Every structure is written in C-alpha cells, then in structure tokens.
mmCIF file of C-alpha atoms in Angstrom:
data_model
loop_
_atom_site.group_PDB
_atom_site.id
_atom_site.type_symbol
_atom_site.label_atom_id
_atom_site.label_comp_id
_atom_site.label_asym_id
_atom_site.label_seq_id
_atom_site.Cartn_x
_atom_site.Cartn_y
_atom_site.Cartn_z
ATOM 1 C CA MET A 16 -54.430 127.266 79.312
ATOM 2 C CA ILE A 17 -57.453 124.966 79.470
ATOM 3 C CA GLU A 18 -55.439 122.395 81.433
ATOM 4 C CA LYS A 19 -54.405 125.046 83.964
ATOM 5 C CA ILE A 20 -58.037 126.056 84.425
ATOM 6 C CA LYS A 21 -58.990 122.393 84.962
ATOM 7 C CA HIS A 22 -56.265 122.047 87.590
ATOM 8 C CA LEU A 23 -57.914 124.904 89.489
ATOM 9 C CA VAL A 24 -61.583 124.133 88.798
ATOM 10 C CA PHE A 25 -61.528 120.423 89.671
ATOM 11 C CA PRO A 26 -60.051 120.872 93.189
ATOM 12 C CA PHE A 27 -62.364 123.825 93.888
ATOM 13 C CA LEU A 28 -65.489 121.892 92.863
ATOM 14 C CA PHE A 29 -64.329 118.819 94.781
ATOM 15 C CA VAL A 30 -63.719 120.780 97.990
ATOM 16 C CA ALA A 31 -67.073 122.582 97.698
ATOM 17 C CA LEU A 32 -69.052 119.365 97.123
ATOM 18 C CA TYR A 33 -67.143 117.090 99.485
ATOM 19 C CA GLY A 34 -66.997 119.583 102.336
ATOM 20 C CA SER A 35 -70.688 120.452 102.144
ATOM 21 C CA GLY A 36 -71.408 116.718 102.229
ATOM 22 C CA PHE A 37 -70.589 116.677 105.952
ATOM 23 C CA VAL A 38 -73.380 119.187 106.527
ATOM 24 C CA GLY A 39 -75.628 117.290 104.112
ATOM 25 C CA ALA A 40 -75.217 114.221 106.307
ATOM 26 C CA LYS A 41 -76.328 116.156 109.379
ATOM 27 C CA TYR A 42 -79.264 117.599 107.425
ATOM 28 C CA GLY A 43 -80.668 114.163 106.554
ATOM 29 C CA LEU A 44 -79.795 112.082 109.625
ATOM 30 C CA PRO A 45 -82.654 113.332 111.862
ATOM 31 C CA TYR A 46 -85.003 111.463 109.530
ATOM 32 C CA SER A 47 -83.039 108.221 109.102
ATOM 33 C CA THR A 48 -80.598 105.861 110.753
ATOM 34 C CA PRO A 49 -77.061 106.239 109.345
ATOM 35 C CA LEU A 50 -76.950 102.837 107.653
ATOM 36 C CA SER A 51 -80.444 103.267 106.178
ATOM 37 C CA PHE A 52 -79.363 106.584 104.656
ATOM 38 C CA LEU A 53 -76.117 105.148 103.290
ATOM 39 C CA THR A 54 -77.739 102.006 101.862
ATOM 40 C CA LEU A 55 -80.279 104.086 99.918
ATOM 41 C CA ARG A 56 -77.630 106.593 98.850
ATOM 42 C CA PHE A 57 -75.179 104.059 97.453
ATOM 43 C CA PHE A 58 -77.724 101.876 95.639
ATOM 44 C CA LEU A 59 -79.332 104.989 94.125
ATOM 45 C CA ALA A 60 -75.923 106.291 93.003
ATOM 46 C CA GLY A 61 -75.090 102.877 91.527
ATOM 47 C CA LEU A 62 -78.393 102.770 89.641
ATOM 48 C CA ILE A 63 -77.873 106.248 88.178
ATOM 49 C CA LEU A 64 -74.337 105.376 87.100
ATOM 50 C CA LEU A 65 -75.546 102.141 85.479
ATOM 51 C CA PHE A 66 -77.989 104.172 83.372
ATOM 52 C CA ILE A 67 -75.165 106.552 82.419
ATOM 53 C CA MET A 68 -73.012 103.531 81.508
ATOM 54 C CA LYS A 69 -75.715 102.206 79.207
ATOM 55 C CA TYR A 70 -76.216 105.605 77.598
ATOM 56 C CA MET A 71 -72.458 106.118 77.121
ATOM 57 C CA LYS A 72 -72.066 102.482 75.953
ATOM 58 C CA VAL A 73 -69.389 101.793 78.584
ATOM 59 C CA ASN A 74 -68.546 98.124 79.145
ATOM 60 C CA LEU A 75 -67.877 96.497 82.497
ATOM 61 C CA PRO A 76 -64.193 95.824 83.284
ATOM 62 C CA SER A 77 -62.686 92.374 83.781
ATOM 63 C CA ILE A 78 -63.420 90.267 86.884
ATOM 64 C CA LYS A 79 -59.965 91.060 88.260
ATOM 65 C CA ASP A 80 -60.520 94.792 87.803
ATOM 66 C CA ILE A 81 -63.987 94.554 89.345
ATOM 67 C CA PHE A 82 -62.405 92.994 92.437
ATOM 68 C CA HIS A 83 -59.819 95.779 92.802
ATOM 69 C CA ILE A 84 -62.385 98.506 92.100
ATOM 70 C CA SER A 85 -64.732 97.022 94.705
ATOM 71 C CA ILE A 86 -62.005 96.917 97.384
ATOM 72 C CA ALA A 87 -61.014 100.526 96.661
ATOM 73 C CA GLY A 88 -64.671 101.563 96.778
ATOM 74 C CA ILE A 89 -65.443 99.751 100.020
ATOM 75 C CA LEU A 90 -62.511 101.537 101.687
ATOM 76 C CA THR A 91 -62.943 104.973 100.115
ATOM 77 C CA VAL A 92 -66.737 105.057 100.092
ATOM 78 C CA ALA A 93 -68.251 102.570 102.561
ATOM 79 C CA VAL A 94 -65.754 102.578 105.443
ATOM 80 C CA PHE A 95 -65.288 106.332 105.208
ATOM 81 C CA SER A 96 -69.007 107.126 105.037
ATOM 82 C CA ILE A 97 -69.993 104.699 107.805
ATOM 83 C CA GLY A 98 -67.468 106.251 110.175
ATOM 84 C CA ILE A 99 -68.493 109.818 109.342
ATOM 85 C CA PHE A 100 -72.260 109.300 109.328
ATOM 86 C CA ILE A 101 -72.362 107.435 112.633
ATOM 87 C CA SER A 102 -70.041 109.957 114.308
ATOM 88 C CA ILE A 103 -72.221 112.874 113.148
ATOM 89 C CA ASP A 104 -75.337 110.956 114.216
ATOM 90 C CA MET A 105 -73.752 110.659 117.686
ATOM 91 C CA GLY A 106 -73.457 114.437 117.862
ATOM 92 C CA LEU A 107 -70.039 115.267 116.429
ATOM 93 C CA SER A 108 -70.258 118.534 114.483
ATOM 94 C CA PRO A 109 -69.752 118.295 110.706
ATOM 95 C CA ALA A 110 -66.927 120.859 110.878
ATOM 96 C CA LEU A 111 -65.042 118.873 113.533
ATOM 97 C CA SER A 112 -65.560 115.608 111.656
ATOM 98 C CA ALA A 113 -64.210 117.311 108.528
ATOM 99 C CA MET A 114 -61.214 118.512 110.535
ATOM 100 C CA ILE A 115 -60.367 114.919 111.481
ATOM 101 C CA ILE A 116 -60.634 113.841 107.845
ATOM 102 C CA ALA A 117 -58.308 116.726 106.994
ATOM 103 C CA LEU A 118 -55.538 114.750 108.698
ATOM 104 C CA GLN A 119 -55.546 112.566 105.582
ATOM 105 C CA PRO A 120 -52.726 114.361 103.740
ATOM 106 C CA ILE A 121 -50.128 113.691 106.406
ATOM 107 C CA LEU A 122 -51.230 110.053 106.709
ATOM 108 C CA VAL A 123 -51.232 109.502 102.937
ATOM 109 C CA ALA A 124 -47.821 111.163 102.561
ATOM 110 C CA VAL A 125 -46.342 108.724 105.082
ATOM 111 C CA LEU A 126 -47.994 105.658 103.532
ATOM 112 C CA ALA A 127 -47.448 106.666 99.880
ATOM 113 C CA LYS A 128 -43.669 106.316 100.176
ATOM 114 C CA SER A 129 -43.836 102.602 100.935
ATOM 115 C CA PHE A 130 -47.080 101.785 99.093
ATOM 116 C CA LEU A 131 -46.508 103.755 95.880
ATOM 117 C CA SER A 132 -42.811 104.728 96.097
ATOM 118 C CA GLU A 133 -43.760 108.407 95.986
ATOM 119 C CA ASP A 134 -41.157 110.789 97.408
ATOM 120 C CA THR A 135 -42.197 113.896 99.301
ATOM 121 C CA GLY A 136 -40.090 117.015 98.678
ATOM 122 C CA ILE A 137 -38.834 119.203 101.516
ATOM 123 C CA ILE A 138 -41.209 122.082 100.753
ATOM 124 C CA GLN A 139 -44.151 119.700 100.306
ATOM 125 C CA ALA A 140 -43.338 117.923 103.581
ATOM 126 C CA PHE A 141 -43.110 121.283 105.357
ATOM 127 C CA GLY A 142 -46.468 122.265 103.861
ATOM 128 C CA LEU A 143 -48.053 119.050 105.140
ATOM 129 C CA LEU A 144 -46.719 119.753 108.632
ATOM 130 C CA VAL A 145 -47.982 123.341 108.522
ATOM 131 C CA GLY A 146 -51.413 122.086 107.466
ATOM 132 C CA LEU A 147 -51.357 119.540 110.274
ATOM 133 C CA VAL A 148 -50.653 122.304 112.805
ATOM 134 C CA GLY A 149 -53.655 124.250 111.526
ATOM 135 C CA VAL A 150 -55.921 121.213 111.703
ATOM 136 C CA MET A 151 -54.793 120.311 115.215
ATOM 137 C CA LEU A 152 -55.279 123.900 116.378
ATOM 138 C CA VAL A 153 -58.953 123.798 115.418
ATOM 139 C CA LEU A 154 -59.394 120.181 116.523
ATOM 140 C CA VAL A 155 -58.067 120.711 120.061
ATOM 141 C CA ASN A 156 -60.075 123.912 120.451
ATOM 142 C CA ASN A 157 -63.334 122.150 119.534
ATOM 143 C CA MET A 158 -62.751 118.686 120.991
ATOM 144 C CA ASP A 159 -65.479 117.184 123.173
ATOM 145 C CA ILE A 160 -63.712 115.042 125.782
ATOM 146 C CA THR A 161 -66.836 113.248 127.023
ATOM 147 C CA THR A 162 -67.138 109.507 126.434
ATOM 148 C CA ALA A 163 -69.648 110.023 123.606
ATOM 149 C CA GLY A 164 -67.333 112.629 122.131
ATOM 150 C CA LEU A 165 -64.376 110.239 122.184
ATOM 151 C CA TYR A 166 -66.418 107.470 120.534
ATOM 152 C CA SER A 167 -67.603 109.808 117.784
ATOM 153 C CA ILE A 168 -64.059 111.070 117.215
ATOM 154 C CA ALA A 169 -62.810 107.458 117.035
ATOM 155 C CA LEU A 170 -65.425 106.686 114.364
ATOM 156 C CA SER A 171 -64.307 109.665 112.301
ATOM 157 C CA VAL A 172 -60.713 108.417 112.628
ATOM 158 C CA PHE A 173 -61.976 105.025 111.395
ATOM 159 C CA GLY A 174 -63.433 106.823 108.365
ATOM 160 C CA LEU A 175 -60.116 108.636 107.889
ATOM 161 C CA LEU A 176 -58.218 105.335 107.724
ATOM 162 C CA GLY A 177 -60.671 103.917 105.191
ATOM 163 C CA LEU A 178 -60.426 106.992 102.987
ATOM 164 C CA SER A 179 -56.617 107.132 103.118
ATOM 165 C CA LEU A 180 -56.078 103.433 102.392
ATOM 166 C CA GLY A 181 -58.757 103.530 99.713
ATOM 167 C CA ASN A 182 -57.076 106.417 97.883
ATOM 168 C CA LEU A 183 -53.745 104.578 97.906
ATOM 169 C CA TYR A 184 -55.379 101.354 96.705
ATOM 170 C CA GLN A 185 -57.205 103.334 94.001
ATOM 171 C CA LYS A 186 -53.942 104.837 92.735
ATOM 172 C CA LYS A 187 -52.084 101.506 92.736
ATOM 173 C CA PHE A 188 -54.696 99.157 91.275
ATOM 174 C CA CYS A 189 -57.454 101.264 89.665
ATOM 175 C CA GLU A 190 -55.663 104.218 88.084
ATOM 176 C CA ASN A 191 -57.256 103.598 84.666
ATOM 177 C CA MET A 192 -60.743 102.973 86.033
ATOM 178 C CA ASN A 193 -63.616 104.387 83.994
ATOM 179 C CA ILE A 194 -65.412 106.803 86.322
ATOM 180 C CA PHE A 195 -68.882 105.604 85.259
ATOM 181 C CA SER A 196 -68.443 101.820 85.372
ATOM 182 C CA GLY A 197 -66.012 102.072 88.285
ATOM 183 C CA GLY A 198 -68.280 104.445 90.166
ATOM 184 C CA ALA A 199 -71.240 102.096 89.656
ATOM 185 C CA ILE A 200 -69.248 99.107 90.955
ATOM 186 C CA GLN A 201 -67.956 101.005 93.982
ATOM 187 C CA SER A 202 -71.365 102.421 94.849
ATOM 188 C CA ILE A 203 -73.121 99.050 94.580
ATOM 189 C CA ALA A 204 -70.368 97.250 96.545
ATOM 190 C CA SER A 205 -70.609 99.914 99.264
ATOM 191 C CA GLY A 206 -74.399 99.609 99.245
ATOM 192 C CA PHE A 207 -74.209 95.872 99.930
ATOM 193 C CA VAL A 208 -71.722 96.430 102.788
ATOM 194 C CA CYS A 209 -74.075 98.966 104.388
ATOM 195 C CA LEU A 210 -77.109 96.736 103.797
ATOM 196 C CA ILE A 211 -75.438 93.750 105.486
ATOM 197 C CA LEU A 212 -74.346 95.870 108.457
ATOM 198 C CA MET A 213 -77.825 97.400 108.728
ATOM 199 C CA LEU A 214 -79.465 93.962 108.825
ATOM 200 C CA MET A 215 -76.954 92.733 111.422
ATOM 201 C CA PHE A 216 -76.662 95.718 113.769
ATOM 202 C CA ASP A 217 -79.332 98.270 112.891
ATOM 203 C CA SER A 218 -82.798 98.561 111.399
ATOM 204 C CA TYR A 219 -84.309 100.266 108.379
ATOM 205 C CA GLU A 220 -85.830 103.547 109.538
ATOM 206 C CA VAL A 221 -86.599 106.436 107.183
ATOM 207 C CA VAL A 222 -89.036 109.332 107.473
ATOM 208 C CA TRP A 223 -89.574 110.562 103.923
ATOM 209 C CA THR A 224 -89.628 114.312 104.527
ATOM 210 C CA SER A 225 -88.626 116.901 101.956
ATOM 211 C CA GLU A 226 -85.469 117.573 104.020
ATOM 212 C CA PHE A 227 -84.459 113.921 103.868
ATOM 213 C CA ILE A 228 -85.104 113.724 100.125
ATOM 214 C CA TYR A 229 -83.030 116.872 99.501
ATOM 215 C CA ALA A 230 -80.174 115.485 101.610
ATOM 216 C CA LEU A 231 -80.355 112.066 99.915
ATOM 217 C CA LEU A 232 -80.302 113.551 96.419
ATOM 218 C CA PHE A 233 -77.434 115.913 97.216
ATOM 219 C CA MET A 234 -75.346 113.199 98.863
ATOM 220 C CA THR A 235 -76.088 110.827 95.964
ATOM 221 C CA ILE A 236 -75.598 113.123 92.986
ATOM 222 C CA GLY A 237 -73.394 115.849 94.425
ATOM 223 C CA VAL A 238 -71.047 113.727 96.535
ATOM 224 C CA SER A 239 -71.220 110.041 95.525
ATOM 225 C CA ILE A 240 -71.229 110.819 91.804
ATOM 226 C CA GLY A 241 -69.891 114.372 91.423
ATOM 227 C CA ALA A 242 -67.234 114.736 94.124
ATOM 228 C CA LEU A 243 -65.918 111.174 93.928
ATOM 229 C CA SER A 244 -65.638 111.333 90.141
ATOM 230 C CA LEU A 245 -63.535 114.490 90.507
ATOM 231 C CA LEU A 246 -61.391 112.771 93.156
ATOM 232 C CA TYR A 247 -60.690 109.779 90.909
ATOM 233 C CA ILE A 248 -59.792 112.053 87.987
ATOM 234 C CA MET A 249 -57.367 114.006 90.182
ATOM 235 C CA ILE A 250 -55.796 110.811 91.558
ATOM 236 C CA ARG A 251 -55.271 109.575 88.000
ATOM 237 C CA ARG A 252 -53.539 112.816 86.959
ATOM 238 C CA ALA A 253 -51.277 113.490 89.949
ATOM 239 C CA GLU A 254 -49.366 111.920 92.813
ATOM 240 C CA VAL A 255 -51.821 110.786 95.455
ATOM 241 C CA SER A 256 -49.953 112.648 98.206
ATOM 242 C CA LYS A 257 -50.420 115.946 96.335
ATOM 243 C CA VAL A 258 -54.098 115.227 95.731
ATOM 244 C CA ALA A 259 -54.484 114.418 99.430
ATOM 245 C CA SER A 260 -53.281 117.911 100.389
ATOM 246 C CA ILE A 261 -56.593 119.259 99.025
ATOM 247 C CA PHE A 262 -58.325 117.562 101.963
ATOM 248 C CA TYR A 263 -56.862 120.223 104.239
ATOM 249 C CA LEU A 264 -59.467 122.560 102.706
ATOM 250 C CA ILE A 265 -62.435 120.253 103.390
ATOM 251 C CA PRO A 266 -63.049 121.675 106.921
ATOM 252 C CA VAL A 267 -63.210 125.173 105.449
ATOM 253 C CA SER A 268 -65.966 124.099 103.056
ATOM 254 C CA ALA A 269 -67.792 122.236 105.852
ATOM 255 C CA ALA A 270 -67.544 125.228 108.190
ATOM 256 C CA ILE A 271 -68.851 127.636 105.530
ATOM 257 C CA SER A 272 -71.753 125.286 104.716
ATOM 258 C CA GLY A 273 -72.516 124.966 108.441
ATOM 259 C CA TYR A 274 -72.543 128.757 108.763
ATOM 260 C CA PHE A 275 -75.100 129.215 105.980
ATOM 261 C CA ILE A 276 -77.347 126.250 106.878
ATOM 262 C CA TYR A 277 -77.145 126.096 110.684
ATOM 263 C CA GLY A 278 -75.754 129.513 111.604
ATOM 264 C CA GLU A 279 -72.643 127.976 113.156
ATOM 265 C CA THR A 280 -70.152 130.702 114.104
ATOM 266 C CA PHE A 281 -66.383 130.932 113.682
ATOM 267 C CA GLU A 282 -64.150 131.464 116.702
ATOM 268 C CA LEU A 283 -60.963 133.474 116.225
ATOM 269 C CA ILE A 284 -58.756 130.422 116.823
ATOM 270 C CA THR A 285 -60.762 128.501 114.211
ATOM 271 C CA ILE A 286 -60.180 131.242 111.643
ATOM 272 C CA LEU A 287 -56.462 131.224 112.514
ATOM 273 C CA GLY A 288 -56.361 127.424 112.086
ATOM 274 C CA ILE A 289 -58.076 127.671 108.701
ATOM 275 C CA ALA A 290 -55.558 130.300 107.551
ATOM 276 C CA ILE A 291 -52.668 128.026 108.582
ATOM 277 C CA VAL A 292 -54.319 125.115 106.752
ATOM 278 C CA ALA A 293 -54.577 127.213 103.571
ATOM 279 C CA LEU A 294 -50.876 128.051 103.814
ATOM 280 C CA GLY A 295 -50.078 124.343 104.246
ATOM 281 C CA VAL A 296 -52.035 123.439 101.102
ATOM 282 C CA TYR A 297 -50.203 126.096 99.110
ATOM 283 C CA LEU A 298 -46.793 124.838 100.251
ATOM 284 C CA SER A 299 -47.770 121.188 99.669
ATOM 285 C CA ASN A 300 -48.452 121.927 96.009
ATOM 286 C CA TYR A 301 -45.501 124.308 95.509
#
C-alpha cells in the first residue's frame, strides 16, 4: 500500500515542482542574466547537498562514477537549464517552453530501445503518440514564428535534447547513484559549465531584489534538489521511457503556475491539448 502511494506521490510532486520551475525562471530573470542565475543556483545547490552529505555521512563515489555522474548532470541539468533559461529570457512563455520539453517522452522512447534495450508495448506506444498530438496541438496554436521566436524555440529544443540524453545516460551509468553525493557532483559540474560560459559569452549581472532571492531559492531547493532527486529515484525504480511519460504533464503544471502568478489565460484549444496529453500519460503507463 505504501509503495502504491509513493508511485503516485513522487510523480505528482515532481510535476508540481518541475513545471512551476519554468515560471520560477521567468520570475527571476528580470533581475539577472540567465547564466548568472544558473551559476549561482547550481553552486548553491551543490553547497547545500555537500552539507547534507556531511550530515548523513555519505562518502564520495569512485573517480569513474564521478565522471559518469558529471556527464549525466551536465546533460540533464546544465544543457537543459541553459536552453530553457535563455529561451525564456528571449521572450518564450514558460508554458510554451514546457510544451517543447514535453516532447521528451516520444524522443526517449525512440532512443531507449537502442540505448537501453527497452521495448515499448503497443498500448504504451499509442499513449506516447496521443500525448504527442496533444503537445503539438498546443505548440502550434501558441507558436511565435518571428525570428526571435524561432531562436527561442530552438534553444528549448536544445534543452530537450540535453534532458533526454541525460536521462538515458543516468539510467545506463548512474542507476545506483546516491541522490545526495550524486546531486552535489552534478550541481557543481553544471555550475562550472555555466561559469565558464558566462565568462566567455556573458557577464555577471544580478540585482538582489526580494523577487530574485525568492526565485533563486525556489529553483535551488525546490527544483535542483527536490525535483531532480525525485526524478533520479523514479528513473532508478522504473523504465526510463515510462518515467519520461510524466513529462507530458509538465506543461499543465507550468500553465497552472503561470495562471496564478502572471494571470495567463487558457484558450479552449490549449485545454483540449492538455486533456489529450493527460490521456496519453494514462495510456503510456497502462
């Protein structure tokens, strides 16, 4: 009974935290450049996790495991976040960015067969296709076809690729990763990637307002530590293609968060797309 509750609670908490993170990014970006925000976020998350490691008396893994954990983290955390943050900073709405990331299940299902030898059942494959239809329905309805819009969409697709490949790499090479030591390694590795890119292509700019601090703390504790820990636990327990189907619900969480924080409204076709996405998730986990 407890295990069944966990199977429901973990995905629900993950979707709520991860989806609202898209809005959290928009909330903090007016006061910081994307790479400045991400550098602070990842180093702060790494520092917190190091303290938790010390308190829990968790040892660091071997050098080989540190390498694999770092690669998985750079893909899942750094590449994904850089693509999303810069696209939102360019004006892409959090809900639309989340919709692009919701294409992850279909991409992971295709790649998992060759990368992890995972087979997709007929009902699950049909569910993934149904979810894809729902995502595309909302995406096409909200797509900005200007040059800036295309660039921002391309950056979100870049984040999608990083997240998808990172999840597969995580499942193959880091399945037994301790969430505290592994999370610390991935956060710090991602922080260095963002720091290097900031020094090369950007500058450090932060206005320390209460809004920025709230956004930084939520993205650090709620998303980098909370949501990602839940994701790694779910990947460890189930086939990565089934875990990926949960990402179809991320746009719903982002849209609801956007409604409460920014008053963003739902069009009828968006609601229809969300309903189709929910059906796809149900079928994917049938």
